[in-house]
JSON list of C-alpha atoms in Angstrom, two decimals:
[
{"chain": "A", "resi": 1, "resn": "MET", "atom": "CA", "xyz": [42.82, 29.21, -153.26]},
{"chain": "A", "resi": 2, "resn": "GLY", "atom": "CA", "xyz": [43.89, 25.84, -154.72]},
{"chain": "A", "resi": 3, "resn": "ILE", "atom": "CA", "xyz": [42.04, 22.67, -153.79]},
{"chain": "A", "resi": 4, "resn": "ILE", "atom": "CA", "xyz": [45.13, 21.10, -152.16]},
{"chain": "A", "resi": 5, "resn": "LYS", "atom": "CA", "xyz": [45.72, 24.19, -150.01]},
{"chain": "A", "resi": 6, "resn": "TYR", "atom": "CA", "xyz": [42.03, 24.26, -149.10]},
{"chain": "A", "resi": 7, "resn": "ILE", "atom": "CA", "xyz": [42.04, 20.58, -148.09]},
{"chain": "A", "resi": 8, "resn": "ASN", "atom": "CA", "xyz": [45.17, 21.05, -145.96]},
{"chain": "A", "resi": 9, "resn": "GLU", "atom": "CA", "xyz": [43.67, 24.05, -144.19]},
{"chain": "A", "resi": 10, "resn": "GLU", "atom": "CA", "xyz": [40.40, 22.19, -143.56]},
{"chain": "A", "resi": 11, "resn": "ILE", "atom": "CA", "xyz": [42.29, 19.21, -142.15]},
{"chain": "A", "resi": 12, "resn": "GLN", "atom": "CA", "xyz": [44.08, 21.54, -139.74]},
{"chain": "A", "resi": 13, "resn": "VAL", "atom": "CA", "xyz": [40.86, 23.33, -138.72]},
{"chain": "A", "resi": 14, "resn": "ILE", "atom": "CA", "xyz": [38.87, 20.14, -138.15]},
{"chain": "A", "resi": 15, "resn": "ARG", "atom": "CA", "xyz": [41.68, 18.36, -136.30]},
{"chain": "A", "resi": 16, "resn": "GLU", "atom": "CA", "xyz": [42.06, 21.40, -134.05]},
{"chain": "A", "resi": 17, "resn": "ARG", "atom": "CA", "xyz": [38.38, 21.68, -133.16]},
{"chain": "A", "resi": 18, "resn": "ASP", "atom": "CA", "xyz": [36.83, 18.21, -133.44]},
{"chain": "A", "resi": 19, "resn": "PRO", "atom": "CA", "xyz": [38.17, 15.46, -131.14]},
{"chain": "A", "resi": 20, "resn": "ALA", "atom": "CA", "xyz": [36.14, 12.86, -133.08]},
{"chain": "A", "resi": 21, "resn": "ILE", "atom": "CA", "xyz": [38.39, 12.93, -136.16]},
{"chain": "A", "resi": 22, "resn": "LYS", "atom": "CA", "xyz": [40.99, 10.16, -136.19]},
{"chain": "A", "resi": 23, "resn": "THR", "atom": "CA", "xyz": [42.55, 10.38, -139.66]},
{"chain": "A", "resi": 24, "resn": "SER", "atom": "CA", "xyz": [43.13, 13.22, -142.09]},
{"chain": "A", "resi": 25, "resn": "ALA", "atom": "CA", "xyz": [41.17, 11.39, -144.81]},
{"chain": "A", "resi": 26, "resn": "GLU", "atom": "CA", "xyz": [38.01, 11.72, -142.69]},
{"chain": "A", "resi": 27, "resn": "VAL", "atom": "CA", "xyz": [37.84, 15.41, -143.53]},
{"chain": "A", "resi": 28, "resn": "LEU", "atom": "CA", "xyz": [36.41, 14.36, -146.91]},
{"chain": "A", "resi": 29, "resn": "LEU", "atom": "CA", "xyz": [33.41, 12.89, -145.06]},
{"chain": "A", "resi": 30, "resn": "TYR", "atom": "CA", "xyz": [32.57, 16.10, -143.20]},
{"chain": "A", "resi": 31, "resn": "PRO", "atom": "CA", "xyz": [29.52, 17.98, -144.59]},
{"chain": "A", "resi": 32, "resn": "CYS", "atom": "CA", "xyz": [31.13, 21.31, -143.68]},
{"chain": "A", "resi": 33, "resn": "PHE", "atom": "CA", "xyz": [34.11, 20.52, -145.91]},
{"chain": "A", "resi": 34, "resn": "TRP", "atom": "CA", "xyz": [31.93, 20.20, -149.00]},
{"chain": "A", "resi": 35, "resn": "ALA", "atom": "CA", "xyz": [29.54, 22.98, -147.99]},
{"chain": "A", "resi": 36, "resn": "ILE", "atom": "CA", "xyz": [32.37, 25.50, -147.62]},
{"chain": "A", "resi": 37, "resn": "LEU", "atom": "CA", "xyz": [34.14, 24.27, -150.77]},
{"chain": "A", "resi": 38, "resn": "ASN", "atom": "CA", "xyz": [30.93, 24.71, -152.77]},
{"chain": "A", "resi": 39, "resn": "TYR", "atom": "CA", "xyz": [30.42, 28.11, -151.16]},
{"chain": "A", "resi": 40, "resn": "ARG", "atom": "CA", "xyz": [33.88, 29.25, -152.30]},
{"chain": "A", "resi": 41, "resn": "VAL", "atom": "CA", "xyz": [33.06, 28.30, -155.89]},
{"chain": "A", "resi": 42, "resn": "ALA", "atom": "CA", "xyz": [29.56, 29.80, -155.74]},
{"chain": "A", "resi": 43, "resn": "HIS", "atom": "CA", "xyz": [30.85, 32.99, -154.14]},
{"chain": "A", "resi": 44, "resn": "LYS", "atom": "CA", "xyz": [33.26, 33.58, -157.04]},
{"chain": "A", "resi": 45, "resn": "LEU", "atom": "CA", "xyz": [30.42, 33.13, -159.50]},
{"chain": "A", "resi": 46, "resn": "TYR", "atom": "CA", "xyz": [28.20, 35.44, -157.46]},
{"chain": "A", "resi": 47, "resn": "LYS", "atom": "CA", "xyz": [30.85, 38.17, -157.38]},
{"chain": "A", "resi": 48, "resn": "SER", "atom": "CA", "xyz": [31.18, 37.80, -161.16]},
{"chain": "A", "resi": 49, "resn": "GLY", "atom": "CA", "xyz": [27.46, 38.35, -161.64]},
{"chain": "A", "resi": 50, "resn": "HIS", "atom": "CA", "xyz": [26.57, 34.73, -162.46]},
{"chain": "A", "resi": 51, "resn": "TYR", "atom": "CA", "xyz": [23.77, 34.68, -159.88]},
{"chain": "A", "resi": 52, "resn": "PHE", "atom": "CA", "xyz": [21.79, 31.75, -161.27]},
{"chain": "A", "resi": 53, "resn": "TRP", "atom": "CA", "xyz": [24.75, 29.35, -161.35]},
{"chain": "A", "resi": 54, "resn": "ALA", "atom": "CA", "xyz": [25.93, 30.57, -157.95]},
{"chain": "A", "resi": 55, "resn": "ARG", "atom": "CA", "xyz": [22.52, 29.82, -156.45]},
{"chain": "A", "resi": 56, "resn": "TRP", "atom": "CA", "xyz": [22.33, 26.50, -158.32]},
{"chain": "A", "resi": 57, "resn": "ILE", "atom": "CA", "xyz": [25.58, 25.35, -156.71]},
{"chain": "A", "resi": 58, "resn": "SER", "atom": "CA", "xyz": [24.54, 26.59, -153.25]},
{"chain": "A", "resi": 59, "resn": "GLN", "atom": "CA", "xyz": [21.12, 24.91, -153.42]},
{"chain": "A", "resi": 60, "resn": "ARG", "atom": "CA", "xyz": [22.65, 21.66, -154.65]},
{"chain": "A", "resi": 61, "resn": "SER", "atom": "CA", "xyz": [25.10, 21.82, -151.77]},
{"chain": "A", "resi": 62, "resn": "ARG", "atom": "CA", "xyz": [22.24, 22.46, -149.36]},
{"chain": "A", "resi": 63, "resn": "ARG", "atom": "CA", "xyz": [20.42, 19.30, -150.47]},
{"chain": "A", "resi": 64, "resn": "LYS", "atom": "CA", "xyz": [23.56, 17.19, -150.08]},
{"chain": "A", "resi": 65, "resn": "THR", "atom": "CA", "xyz": [24.95, 18.62, -146.83]},
{"chain": "A", "resi": 66, "resn": "GLY", "atom": "CA", "xyz": [21.99, 20.16, -144.96]},
{"chain": "A", "resi": 67, "resn": "ILE", "atom": "CA", "xyz": [23.96, 23.41, -144.74]},
{"chain": "A", "resi": 68, "resn": "GLU", "atom": "CA", "xyz": [22.63, 26.48, -146.53]},
{"chain": "A", "resi": 69, "resn": "ILE", "atom": "CA", "xyz": [25.19, 29.20, -147.28]},
{"chain": "A", "resi": 70, "resn": "HIS", "atom": "CA", "xyz": [24.06, 32.00, -149.55]},
{"chain": "A", "resi": 71, "resn": "PRO", "atom": "CA", "xyz": [26.75, 32.66, -152.18]},
{"chain": "A", "resi": 72, "resn": "GLY", "atom": "CA", "xyz": [26.61, 36.37, -151.38]},
{"chain": "A", "resi": 73, "resn": "ALA", "atom": "CA", "xyz": [27.84, 35.86, -147.81]},
{"chain": "A", "resi": 74, "resn": "THR", "atom": "CA", "xyz": [31.41, 36.88, -146.95]},
{"chain": "A", "resi": 75, "resn": "ILE", "atom": "CA", "xyz": [33.32, 34.22, -145.03]},
{"chain": "A", "resi": 76, "resn": "GLY", "atom": "CA", "xyz": [36.90, 34.37, -143.75]},
{"chain": "A", "resi": 77, "resn": "LYS", "atom": "CA", "xyz": [39.40, 31.59, -143.14]},
{"chain": "A", "resi": 78, "resn": "GLY", "atom": "CA", "xyz": [38.98, 28.73, -140.72]},
{"chain": "A", "resi": 79, "resn": "LEU", "atom": "CA", "xyz": [35.18, 28.46, -140.55]},
{"chain": "A", "resi": 80, "resn": "PHE", "atom": "CA", "xyz": [34.19, 25.17, -138.90]},
{"chain": "A", "resi": 81, "resn": "ILE", "atom": "CA", "xyz": [30.58, 23.96, -138.94]},
{"chain": "A", "resi": 82, "resn": "ASP", "atom": "CA", "xyz": [30.25, 21.02, -136.55]},
{"chain": "A", "resi": 83, "resn": "HIS", "atom": "CA", "xyz": [27.67, 18.44, -137.76]},
{"chain": "A", "resi": 84, "resn": "GLY", "atom": "CA", "xyz": [26.02, 21.26, -139.67]},
{"chain": "A", "resi": 85, "resn": "SER", "atom": "CA", "xyz": [22.44, 20.07, -140.16]},
{"chain": "A", "resi": 86, "resn": "GLY", "atom": "CA", "xyz": [20.07, 23.02, -140.34]},
{"chain": "A", "resi": 87, "resn": "VAL", "atom": "CA", "xyz": [22.74, 25.74, -140.45]},
{"chain": "A", "resi": 88, "resn": "ILE", "atom": "CA", "xyz": [21.59, 28.80, -142.44]},
{"chain": "A", "resi": 89, "resn": "ILE", "atom": "CA", "xyz": [23.87, 31.70, -143.41]},
{"chain": "A", "resi": 90, "resn": "GLY", "atom": "CA", "xyz": [22.14, 34.64, -145.07]},
{"chain": "A", "resi": 91, "resn": "GLU", "atom": "CA", "xyz": [23.19, 36.70, -148.08]},
{"chain": "A", "resi": 92, "resn": "THR", "atom": "CA", "xyz": [24.74, 39.74, -146.35]},
{"chain": "A", "resi": 93, "resn": "THR", "atom": "CA", "xyz": [26.30, 37.80, -143.49]},
{"chain": "A", "resi": 94, "resn": "ILE", "atom": "CA", "xyz": [29.96, 38.58, -142.80]},
{"chain": "A", "resi": 95, "resn": "ILE", "atom": "CA", "xyz": [32.00, 35.95, -140.93]},
{"chain": "A", "resi": 96, "resn": "GLY", "atom": "CA", "xyz": [35.54, 36.60, -139.75]},
{"chain": "A", "resi": 97, "resn": "ASP", "atom": "CA", "xyz": [38.37, 34.13, -139.25]},
{"chain": "A", "resi": 98, "resn": "ASN", "atom": "CA", "xyz": [38.29, 30.99, -137.09]},
{"chain": "A", "resi": 99, "resn": "VAL", "atom": "CA", "xyz": [34.56, 31.07, -136.38]},
{"chain": "A", "resi": 100, "resn": "THR", "atom": "CA", "xyz": [32.76, 27.93, -135.17]},
{"chain": "A", "resi": 101, "resn": "LEU", "atom": "CA", "xyz": [29.08, 27.18, -135.78]},
{"chain": "A", "resi": 102, "resn": "TYR", "atom": "CA", "xyz": [27.16, 24.19, -134.44]},
{"chain": "A", "resi": 103, "resn": "GLN", "atom": "CA", "xyz": [24.09, 22.46, -135.87]},
{"chain": "A", "resi": 104, "resn": "GLY", "atom": "CA", "xyz": [20.85, 24.40, -136.19]},
{"chain": "A", "resi": 105, "resn": "VAL", "atom": "CA", "xyz": [22.47, 27.85, -136.15]},
{"chain": "A", "resi": 106, "resn": "THR", "atom": "CA", "xyz": [20.71, 30.61, -138.12]},
{"chain": "A", "resi": 107, "resn": "LEU", "atom": "CA", "xyz": [22.45, 33.81, -139.19]},
{"chain": "A", "resi": 108, "resn": "GLY", "atom": "CA", "xyz": [19.39, 35.53, -140.57]},
{"chain": "A", "resi": 109, "resn": "GLY", "atom": "CA", "xyz": [17.59, 38.79, -141.19]},
{"chain": "A", "resi": 110, "resn": "THR", "atom": "CA", "xyz": [14.48, 40.19, -139.53]},
{"chain": "A", "resi": 111, "resn": "GLY", "atom": "CA", "xyz": [12.34, 41.13, -142.53]},
{"chain": "A", "resi": 112, "resn": "LYS", "atom": "CA", "xyz": [12.42, 42.51, -146.06]},
{"chain": "A", "resi": 113, "resn": "GLU", "atom": "CA", "xyz": [14.79, 45.38, -145.38]},
{"chain": "A", "resi": 114, "resn": "GLN", "atom": "CA", "xyz": [17.30, 46.26, -148.08]},
{"chain": "A", "resi": 115, "resn": "GLY", "atom": "CA", "xyz": [21.08, 46.41, -147.89]},
{"chain": "A", "resi": 116, "resn": "LYS", "atom": "CA", "xyz": [22.98, 44.84, -144.99]},
{"chain": "A", "resi": 117, "resn": "ARG", "atom": "CA", "xyz": [20.37, 42.80, -143.14]},
{"chain": "A", "resi": 118, "resn": "HIS", "atom": "CA", "xyz": [22.30, 39.86, -141.70]},
{"chain": "A", "resi": 119, "resn": "PRO", "atom": "CA", "xyz": [24.76, 39.72, -138.79]},
{"chain": "A", "resi": 120, "resn": "THR", "atom": "CA", "xyz": [28.51, 40.19, -138.76]},
{"chain": "A", "resi": 121, "resn": "LEU", "atom": "CA", "xyz": [30.56, 37.70, -136.73]},
{"chain": "A", "resi": 122, "resn": "GLU", "atom": "CA", "xyz": [34.06, 38.84, -135.93]},
{"chain": "A", "resi": 123, "resn": "ASP", "atom": "CA", "xyz": [37.09, 36.58, -135.41]},
{"chain": "A", "resi": 124, "resn": "ASN", "atom": "CA", "xyz": [37.02, 33.61, -133.01]},
{"chain": "A", "resi": 125, "resn": "VAL", "atom": "CA", "xyz": [33.26, 33.70, -132.35]},
{"chain": "A", "resi": 126, "resn": "MET", "atom": "CA", "xyz": [31.54, 30.44, -131.31]},
{"chain": "A", "resi": 127, "resn": "VAL", "atom": "CA", "xyz": [27.80, 29.99, -131.86]},
{"chain": "A", "resi": 128, "resn": "SER", "atom": "CA", "xyz": [26.37, 26.94, -130.07]},
{"chain": "A", "resi": 129, "resn": "ALA", "atom": "CA", "xyz": [23.70, 24.52, -131.25]},
{"chain": "A", "resi": 130, "resn": "GLY", "atom": "CA", "xyz": [20.33, 25.95, -132.19]},
{"chain": "A", "resi": 131, "resn": "ALA", "atom": "CA", "xyz": [21.23, 29.59, -131.61]},
{"chain": "A", "resi": 132, "resn": "LYS", "atom": "CA", "xyz": [19.61, 32.26, -133.79]},
{"chain": "A", "resi": 133, "resn": "ILE", "atom": "CA", "xyz": [21.29, 35.58, -134.59]},
{"chain": "A", "resi": 134, "resn": "LEU", "atom": "CA", "xyz": [18.82, 37.80, -136.40]},
{"chain": "A", "resi": 135, "resn": "GLY", "atom": "CA", "xyz": [19.49, 41.25, -137.78]},
{"chain": "A", "resi": 136, "resn": "SER", "atom": "CA", "xyz": [22.24, 43.53, -139.05]},
{"chain": "A", "resi": 137, "resn": "PHE", "atom": "CA", "xyz": [24.59, 43.98, -136.10]},
{"chain": "A", "resi": 138, "resn": "THR", "atom": "CA", "xyz": [27.97, 42.74, -134.94]},
{"chain": "A", "resi": 139, "resn": "ILE", "atom": "CA", "xyz": [28.98, 39.91, -132.62]},
{"chain": "A", "resi": 140, "resn": "GLY", "atom": "CA", "xyz": [32.33, 41.03, -131.23]},
{"chain": "A", "resi": 141, "resn": "GLU", "atom": "CA", "xyz": [35.46, 38.91, -131.48]},
{"chain": "A", "resi": 142, "resn": "ASN", "atom": "CA", "xyz": [36.09, 36.08, -129.01]},
{"chain": "A", "resi": 143, "resn": "SER", "atom": "CA", "xyz": [32.41, 35.97, -127.96]},
{"chain": "A", "resi": 144, "resn": "LYS", "atom": "CA", "xyz": [30.31, 32.87, -127.25]},
{"chain": "A", "resi": 145, "resn": "ILE", "atom": "CA", "xyz": [26.61, 32.46, -127.99]},
{"chain": "A", "resi": 146, "resn": "GLY", "atom": "CA", "xyz": [24.94, 29.78, -125.84]},
{"chain": "A", "resi": 147, "resn": "ALA", "atom": "CA", "xyz": [22.85, 26.92, -127.22]},
{"chain": "A", "resi": 148, "resn": "GLY", "atom": "CA", "xyz": [19.29, 27.89, -128.11]},
{"chain": "A", "resi": 149, "resn": "SER", "atom": "CA", "xyz": [19.88, 31.60, -127.60]},
{"chain": "A", "resi": 150, "resn": "VAL", "atom": "CA", "xyz": [18.12, 34.20, -129.74]},
{"chain": "A", "resi": 151, "resn": "VAL", "atom": "CA", "xyz": [20.35, 37.24, -130.23]},
{"chain": "A", "resi": 152, "resn": "LEU", "atom": "CA", "xyz": [18.66, 40.40, -131.49]},
{"chain": "A", "resi": 153, "resn": "LYS", "atom": "CA", "xyz": [21.19, 43.12, -130.70]},
{"chain": "A", "resi": 154, "resn": "GLU", "atom": "CA", "xyz": [24.89, 43.85, -130.84]},
{"chain": "A", "resi": 155, "resn": "VAL", "atom": "CA", "xyz": [27.32, 41.96, -128.63]},
{"chain": "A", "resi": 156, "resn": "PRO", "atom": "CA", "xyz": [30.64, 43.53, -127.58]},
{"chain": "A", "resi": 157, "resn": "PRO", "atom": "CA", "xyz": [33.90, 41.55, -127.82]},
{"chain": "A", "resi": 158, "resn": "ASN", "atom": "CA", "xyz": [34.82, 38.91, -125.20]},
{"chain": "A", "resi": 159, "resn": "CYS", "atom": "CA", "xyz": [31.24, 38.26, -124.08]},
{"chain": "A", "resi": 160, "resn": "THR", "atom": "CA", "xyz": [29.10, 35.22, -123.29]},
{"chain": "A", "resi": 161, "resn": "VAL", "atom": "CA", "xyz": [25.44, 35.48, -124.31]},
{"chain": "A", "resi": 162, "resn": "VAL", "atom": "CA", "xyz": [22.63, 33.11, -123.30]},
{"chain": "A", "resi": 163, "resn": "GLY", "atom": "CA", "xyz": [18.85, 33.12, -123.18]},
{"chain": "A", "resi": 164, "resn": "VAL", "atom": "CA", "xyz": [15.79, 34.22, -125.15]},
{"chain": "A", "resi": 165, "resn": "PRO", "atom": "CA", "xyz": [16.22, 37.00, -125.92]},
{"chain": "A", "resi": 166, "resn": "GLY", "atom": "CA", "xyz": [19.99, 36.76, -125.58]},
{"chain": "A", "resi": 167, "resn": "ARG", "atom": "CA", "xyz": [21.54, 38.48, -122.57]},
{"chain": "A", "resi": 168, "resn": "ILE", "atom": "CA", "xyz": [25.19, 39.18, -121.88]},
{"chain": "A", "resi": 169, "resn": "VAL", "atom": "CA", "xyz": [26.08, 37.20, -118.76]},
{"chain": "A", "resi": 170, "resn": "LYS", "atom": "CA", "xyz": [29.85, 37.50, -118.88]},
{"chain": "A", "resi": 171, "resn": "GLN", "atom": "CA", "xyz": [32.18, 40.23, -120.06]},
{"chain": "A", "resi": 172, "resn": "ASP", "atom": "CA", "xyz": [35.60, 40.24, -118.48]},
{"chain": "A", "resi": 173, "resn": "ASN", "atom": "CA", "xyz": [37.85, 41.16, -121.39]},
{"chain": "A", "resi": 174, "resn": "VAL", "atom": "CA", "xyz": [39.55, 37.78, -121.19]},
{"chain": "A", "resi": 175, "resn": "LYS", "atom": "CA", "xyz": [40.15, 36.38, -124.65]},
{"chain": "A", "resi": 176, "resn": "VAL", "atom": "CA", "xyz": [38.33, 33.14, -125.41]},
{"chain": "A", "resi": 177, "resn": "PRO", "atom": "CA", "xyz": [40.90, 30.90, -127.11]},
{"chain": "A", "resi": 178, "resn": "ARG", "atom": "CA", "xyz": [40.04, 29.11, -130.36]},
{"chain": "A", "resi": 179, "resn": "SER", "atom": "CA", "xyz": [40.71, 25.78, -128.67]},
{"chain": "A", "resi": 180, "resn": "ASP", "atom": "CA", "xyz": [37.96, 26.40, -126.11]},
{"chain": "A", "resi": 181, "resn": "MET", "atom": "CA", "xyz": [35.03, 24.57, -127.71]},
{"chain": "A", "resi": 182, "resn": "ASP", "atom": "CA", "xyz": [32.95, 24.21, -124.53]},
{"chain": "A", "resi": 183, "resn": "GLN", "atom": "CA", "xyz": [29.37, 25.08, -125.45]},
{"chain": "A", "resi": 184, "resn": "VAL", "atom": "CA", "xyz": [27.86, 23.50, -122.31]},
{"chain": "A", "resi": 185, "resn": "ASN", "atom": "CA", "xyz": [29.41, 25.11, -119.24]},
{"chain": "A", "resi": 186, "resn": "LEU", "atom": "CA", "xyz": [28.04, 28.59, -119.80]},
{"chain": "A", "resi": 187, "resn": "PRO", "atom": "CA", "xyz": [26.30, 30.78, -117.20]},
{"chain": "A", "resi": 188, "resn": "ASP", "atom": "CA", "xyz": [22.54, 30.28, -116.81]},
{"chain": "A", "resi": 189, "resn": "PRO", "atom": "CA", "xyz": [20.94, 33.59, -115.74]},
{"chain": "A", "resi": 190, "resn": "VAL", "atom": "CA", "xyz": [17.45, 32.06, -115.40]},
{"chain": "A", "resi": 191, "resn": "MET", "atom": "CA", "xyz": [18.69, 29.39, -113.00]},
{"chain": "A", "resi": 192, "resn": "GLU", "atom": "CA", "xyz": [20.70, 32.01, -111.11]},
{"chain": "A", "resi": 193, "resn": "GLU", "atom": "CA", "xyz": [17.55, 34.12, -110.67]},
{"chain": "A", "resi": 194, "resn": "LEU", "atom": "CA", "xyz": [15.56, 31.07, -109.54]},
{"chain": "A", "resi": 195, "resn": "LEU", "atom": "CA", "xyz": [18.25, 30.16, -107.00]},
{"chain": "A", "resi": 196, "resn": "ALA", "atom": "CA", "xyz": [18.30, 33.77, -105.74]},
{"chain": "A", "resi": 197, "resn": "LEU", "atom": "CA", "xyz": [14.50, 33.73, -105.36]},
{"chain": "A", "resi": 198, "resn": "ARG", "atom": "CA", "xyz": [14.69, 30.38, -103.58]},
{"chain": "A", "resi": 199, "resn": "MET", "atom": "CA", "xyz": [17.28, 31.71, -101.12]},
{"chain": "A", "resi": 200, "resn": "GLU", "atom": "CA", "xyz": [15.24, 34.86, -100.57]},
{"chain": "A", "resi": 201, "resn": "ASN", "atom": "CA", "xyz": [12.11, 32.78, -99.97]},
{"chain": "A", "resi": 202, "resn": "ALA", "atom": "CA", "xyz": [13.94, 30.57, -97.47]},
{"chain": "A", "resi": 203, "resn": "ASP", "atom": "CA", "xyz": [15.23, 33.67, -95.66]},
{"chain": "A", "resi": 204, "resn": "LEU", "atom": "CA", "xyz": [11.71, 35.13, -95.47]},
{"chain": "A", "resi": 205, "resn": "ASN", "atom": "CA", "xyz": [10.39, 31.81, -94.13]},
{"chain": "A", "resi": 206, "resn": "ARG", "atom": "CA", "xyz": [13.05, 31.84, -91.40]},
{"chain": "A", "resi": 207, "resn": "GLN", "atom": "CA", "xyz": [12.14, 35.41, -90.46]},
{"chain": "A", "resi": 208, "resn": "LEU", "atom": "CA", "xyz": [8.44, 34.46, -90.37]},
{"chain": "A", "resi": 209, "resn": "GLU", "atom": "CA", "xyz": [9.19, 31.48, -88.12]},
{"chain": "A", "resi": 210, "resn": "VAL", "atom": "CA", "xyz": [11.09, 33.77, -85.73]},
{"chain": "A", "resi": 211, "resn": "LEU", "atom": "CA", "xyz": [8.19, 36.25, -85.64]},
{"chain": "A", "resi": 212, "resn": "GLU", "atom": "CA", "xyz": [5.66, 33.46, -85.09]},
{"chain": "A", "resi": 213, "resn": "GLU", "atom": "CA", "xyz": [7.78, 32.05, -82.27]},
{"chain": "A", "resi": 214, "resn": "LYS", "atom": "CA", "xyz": [7.95, 35.50, -80.64]},
{"chain": "A", "resi": 215, "resn": "GLU", "atom": "CA", "xyz": [4.17, 35.85, -80.96]},
{"chain": "A", "resi": 216, "resn": "ARG", "atom": "CA", "xyz": [3.67, 32.40, -79.37]},
{"chain": "A", "resi": 217, "resn": "GLN", "atom": "CA", "xyz": [5.96, 33.31, -76.50]},
{"chain": "A", "resi": 218, "resn": "LYS", "atom": "CA", "xyz": [4.19, 36.65, -76.06]},
{"chain": "A", "resi": 219, "resn": "ALA", "atom": "CA", "xyz": [0.79, 34.93, -76.07]},
{"chain": "A", "resi": 220, "resn": "ALA", "atom": "CA", "xyz": [2.05, 32.34, -73.57]},
{"chain": "A", "resi": 221, "resn": "ARG", "atom": "CA", "xyz": [3.35, 35.06, -71.20]},
{"chain": "A", "resi": 222, "resn": "LYS", "atom": "CA", "xyz": [0.07, 36.93, -71.52]},
{"chain": "A", "resi": 223, "resn": "ALA", "atom": "CA", "xyz": [-1.89, 33.76, -70.75]},
{"chain": "A", "resi": 224, "resn": "GLU", "atom": "CA", "xyz": [0.38, 33.04, -67.77]},
{"chain": "A", "resi": 225, "resn": "LYS", "atom": "CA", "xyz": [-0.15, 36.56, -66.39]},
{"chain": "A", "resi": 226, "resn": "LYS", "atom": "CA", "xyz": [-3.90, 36.23, -66.86]},
{"chain": "A", "resi": 227, "resn": "LYS", "atom": "CA", "xyz": [-3.84, 32.90, -65.04]},
{"chain": "A", "resi": 228, "resn": "ASP", "atom": "CA", "xyz": [-1.79, 34.34, -62.15]},
{"chain": "A", "resi": 229, "resn": "LYS", "atom": "CA", "xyz": [-4.16, 37.27, -61.90]},
{"chain": "A", "resi": 230, "resn": "ALA", "atom": "CA", "xyz": [-7.18, 34.94, -61.79]},
{"chain": "A", "resi": 231, "resn": "GLU", "atom": "CA", "xyz": [-5.57, 32.77, -59.09]},
{"chain": "A", "resi": 232, "resn": "LYS", "atom": "CA", "xyz": [-4.79, 35.83, -56.93]},
{"chain": "A", "resi": 233, "resn": "LYS", "atom": "CA", "xyz": [-8.32, 37.07, -57.32]},
{"chain": "A", "resi": 234, "resn": "GLU", "atom": "CA", "xyz": [-9.68, 33.67, -56.32]},
{"chain": "A", "resi": 235, "resn": "LYS", "atom": "CA", "xyz": [-7.47, 33.58, -53.22]},
{"chain": "A", "resi": 236, "resn": "ARG", "atom": "CA", "xyz": [-8.72, 37.00, -52.15]},
{"chain": "A", "resi": 237, "resn": "HIS", "atom": "CA", "xyz": [-12.32, 35.80, -52.44]},
{"chain": "A", "resi": 238, "resn": "GLU", "atom": "CA", "xyz": [-11.47, 32.73, -50.33]},
{"chain": "A", "resi": 239, "resn": "ALA", "atom": "CA", "xyz": [-9.83, 34.91, -47.66]},
{"chain": "A", "resi": 240, "resn": "VAL", "atom": "CA", "xyz": [-13.00, 37.00, -47.43]}
]
């Protein structure tokens, strides 16, 4: 890929997904632009067996951009890393087309296993700020990973995942468009459970109040009967 073609594609990607950009020239100020450009160069060297120089370029890029991309990773077209600080992409990671990563995302392994040990992200996946995807499994196309989530197992296509560990909270086979960059308005299963418990607790309190009221009424009727019985007994004594 020529540098001019790369710059034009990056301008299109960033303009499409970042409302903060005002001019095309600003793309040159984006850390992700330089991080991905350096990755492309390092990846070619890595594939050619020049491992030292590939790692030298990637580590130099890491110091300058705050984004660490191992030169052995496989990355498709249209990757956008928003802000980018703290993003880590491991050696055997595979990233499809039009993927979006936010700051603090880790695409990592889970130990010293050999072979494929990092995740695969299919097309149109969005990984929100601070999320960690650890292990060799696939995140299906059009899926969203919520901020701060820790994903440890495979995610089917068209899903929304949140939580620690990550849980699928939405799967309706509706394609998530590339233009949908909302990483905030995602389902919150913990809050949903808390609200359900709160409603259940309120319902139990209402039932308890009803039972207590019935017991009070029963006790009052019993006391009234006892009083009537005592008054009748007293009248009989007076008549005698």
